[in-house]
JSON list of C-alpha atoms in Angstrom, two decimals:
[
{"chain": "A", "resi": 1, "resn": "MET", "atom": "CA", "xyz": [13.12, 10.31, -4.13]},
{"chain": "A", "resi": 2, "resn": "PRO", "atom": "CA", "xyz": [15.56, 11.21, -1.37]},
{"chain": "A", "resi": 3, "resn": "ASN", "atom": "CA", "xyz": [15.26, 9.68, 2.06]},
{"chain": "A", "resi": 4, "resn": "ILE", "atom": "CA", "xyz": [13.75, 11.82, 4.80]},
{"chain": "A", "resi": 5, "resn": "GLY", "atom": "CA", "xyz": [15.89, 11.76, 7.91]},
{"chain": "A", "resi": 6, "resn": "VAL", "atom": "CA", "xyz": [15.08, 12.50, 11.50]},
{"chain": "A", "resi": 7, "resn": "PRO", "atom": "CA", "xyz": [15.51, 16.28, 11.13]},
{"chain": "A", "resi": 8, "resn": "GLY", "atom": "CA", "xyz": [13.12, 16.29, 8.16]},
{"chain": "A", "resi": 9, "resn": "LEU", "atom": "CA", "xyz": [10.51, 14.33, 10.12]},
{"chain": "A", "resi": 10, "resn": "ILE", "atom": "CA", "xyz": [10.81, 16.72, 13.06]},
{"chain": "A", "resi": 11, "resn": "ILE", "atom": "CA", "xyz": [10.25, 19.71, 10.78]},
{"chain": "A", "resi": 12, "resn": "ILE", "atom": "CA", "xyz": [7.22, 18.05, 9.17]},
{"chain": "A", "resi": 13, "resn": "LEU", "atom": "CA", "xyz": [5.73, 17.25, 12.61]},
{"chain": "A", "resi": 14, "resn": "ILE", "atom": "CA", "xyz": [6.29, 20.81, 13.83]},
{"chain": "A", "resi": 15, "resn": "ILE", "atom": "CA", "xyz": [4.60, 22.25, 10.74]},
{"chain": "A", "resi": 16, "resn": "ALA", "atom": "CA", "xyz": [1.68, 19.81, 11.11]},
{"chain": "A", "resi": 17, "resn": "LEU", "atom": "CA", "xyz": [1.37, 20.73, 14.78]},
{"chain": "A", "resi": 18, "resn": "ILE", "atom": "CA", "xyz": [1.26, 24.44, 13.93]},
{"chain": "A", "resi": 19, "resn": "ILE", "atom": "CA", "xyz": [-1.26, 24.00, 11.10]},
{"chain": "A", "resi": 20, "resn": "PHE", "atom": "CA", "xyz": [-3.66, 21.48, 12.68]},
{"chain": "A", "resi": 21, "resn": "GLY", "atom": "CA", "xyz": [-3.10, 21.92, 16.40]},
{"chain": "A", "resi": 22, "resn": "PRO", "atom": "CA", "xyz": [-2.50, 19.28, 19.06]},
{"chain": "A", "resi": 23, "resn": "SER", "atom": "CA", "xyz": [-6.13, 18.15, 19.26]},
{"chain": "A", "resi": 24, "resn": "LYS", "atom": "CA", "xyz": [-6.46, 17.23, 15.56]},
{"chain": "A", "resi": 25, "resn": "LEU", "atom": "CA", "xyz": [-3.03, 15.63, 15.14]},
{"chain": "A", "resi": 26, "resn": "PRO", "atom": "CA", "xyz": [-3.95, 12.18, 16.56]},
{"chain": "A", "resi": 27, "resn": "GLN", "atom": "CA", "xyz": [-7.07, 12.07, 14.37]},
{"chain": "A", "resi": 28, "resn": "LEU", "atom": "CA", "xyz": [-5.02, 12.91, 11.28]},
{"chain": "A", "resi": 29, "resn": "GLY", "atom": "CA", "xyz": [-2.45, 10.26, 12.13]},
{"chain": "A", "resi": 30, "resn": "ARG", "atom": "CA", "xyz": [-5.15, 7.65, 12.64]},
{"chain": "A", "resi": 31, "resn": "ALA", "atom": "CA", "xyz": [-6.82, 8.57, 9.33]},
{"chain": "A", "resi": 32, "resn": "ALA", "atom": "CA", "xyz": [-3.50, 8.45, 7.50]},
{"chain": "A", "resi": 33, "resn": "GLY", "atom": "CA", "xyz": [-2.74, 5.02, 8.99]},
{"chain": "A", "resi": 34, "resn": "GLN", "atom": "CA", "xyz": [-6.13, 3.64, 7.98]},
{"chain": "A", "resi": 35, "resn": "THR", "atom": "CA", "xyz": [-5.72, 5.01, 4.46]},
{"chain": "A", "resi": 36, "resn": "LEU", "atom": "CA", "xyz": [-2.28, 3.47, 4.09]},
{"chain": "A", "resi": 37, "resn": "ARG", "atom": "CA", "xyz": [-3.55, 0.13, 5.45]},
{"chain": "A", "resi": 38, "resn": "GLU", "atom": "CA", "xyz": [-6.45, 0.07, 2.98]},
{"chain": "A", "resi": 39, "resn": "PHE", "atom": "CA", "xyz": [-4.13, 0.98, 0.10]},
{"chain": "A", "resi": 40, "resn": "LYS", "atom": "CA", "xyz": [-1.68, -1.74, 1.10]},
{"chain": "A", "resi": 41, "resn": "ASN", "atom": "CA", "xyz": [-4.44, -4.36, 1.33]},
{"chain": "A", "resi": 42, "resn": "SER", "atom": "CA", "xyz": [-5.89, -3.31, -2.03]},
{"chain": "A", "resi": 43, "resn": "THR", "atom": "CA", "xyz": [-2.55, -3.51, -3.80]},
{"chain": "A", "resi": 44, "resn": "LYS", "atom": "CA", "xyz": [-1.88, -6.90, -2.19]},
{"chain": "A", "resi": 45, "resn": "ASP", "atom": "CA", "xyz": [-5.25, -8.17, -3.44]},
{"chain": "A", "resi": 46, "resn": "ILE", "atom": "CA", "xyz": [-4.50, -6.93, -6.97]},
{"chain": "A", "resi": 47, "resn": "VAL", "atom": "CA", "xyz": [-1.06, -8.55, -6.98]},
{"chain": "A", "resi": 48, "resn": "ASP", "atom": "CA", "xyz": [-2.54, -11.82, -5.70]},
{"chain": "A", "resi": 49, "resn": "ASP", "atom": "CA", "xyz": [-5.23, -11.77, -8.42]},
{"chain": "A", "resi": 50, "resn": "VAL", "atom": "CA", "xyz": [-2.68, -11.14, -11.17]},
{"chain": "A", "resi": 51, "resn": "THR", "atom": "CA", "xyz": [-0.39, -13.86, -9.81]},
{"chain": "A", "resi": 52, "resn": "GLU", "atom": "CA", "xyz": [-3.25, -16.36, -9.71]},
{"chain": "A", "resi": 53, "resn": "GLU", "atom": "CA", "xyz": [-4.21, -15.45, -13.29]},
{"chain": "A", "resi": 54, "resn": "PHE", "atom": "CA", "xyz": [-0.66, -16.06, -14.52]},
{"chain": "A", "resi": 55, "resn": "LYS", "atom": "CA", "xyz": [-0.51, -19.40, -12.69]},
{"chain": "A", "resi": 56, "resn": "PHE", "atom": "CA", "xyz": [-3.83, -20.41, -14.28]},
{"chain": "A", "resi": 57, "resn": "GLU", "atom": "CA", "xyz": [-2.58, -19.42, -17.75]},
{"chain": "A", "resi": 58, "resn": "ASP", "atom": "CA", "xyz": [0.67, -21.36, -17.20]},
{"chain": "A", "resi": 59, "resn": "LYS", "atom": "CA", "xyz": [-1.30, -24.49, -16.26]},
{"chain": "A", "resi": 60, "resn": "GLU", "atom": "CA", "xyz": [-3.47, -24.15, -19.39]},
{"chain": "A", "resi": 61, "resn": "THR", "atom": "CA", "xyz": [-0.39, -23.69, -21.57]},
{"chain": "A", "resi": 62, "resn": "ASP", "atom": "CA", "xyz": [1.31, -26.73, -20.03]},
{"chain": "A", "resi": 63, "resn": "THR", "atom": "CA", "xyz": [-1.73, -28.95, -20.59]},
{"chain": "A", "resi": 64, "resn": "LYS", "atom": "CA", "xyz": [-2.03, -27.81, -24.24]},
{"chain": "A", "resi": 65, "resn": "LYS", "atom": "CA", "xyz": [1.68, -28.50, -24.88]},
{"chain": "A", "resi": 66, "resn": "LYS", "atom": "CA", "xyz": [1.37, -32.03, -23.44]},
{"chain": "A", "resi": 67, "resn": "ALA", "atom": "CA", "xyz": [-1.63, -32.85, -25.62]}
]
């Protein structure tokens, strides 16, 4: 996916301003930020759970090899 530069961001903001108007734009930005924050936290929790599971399996495997 190509990077979006400053001119691309300006065009996107102008289109959003035309479509939603200046009164709704802060609400949309806030909602988008909250959604991204929740998604980031959820993915972090999933990664942490998977990492813990692999560590637990490694410990079980190590104890079985030693026995």
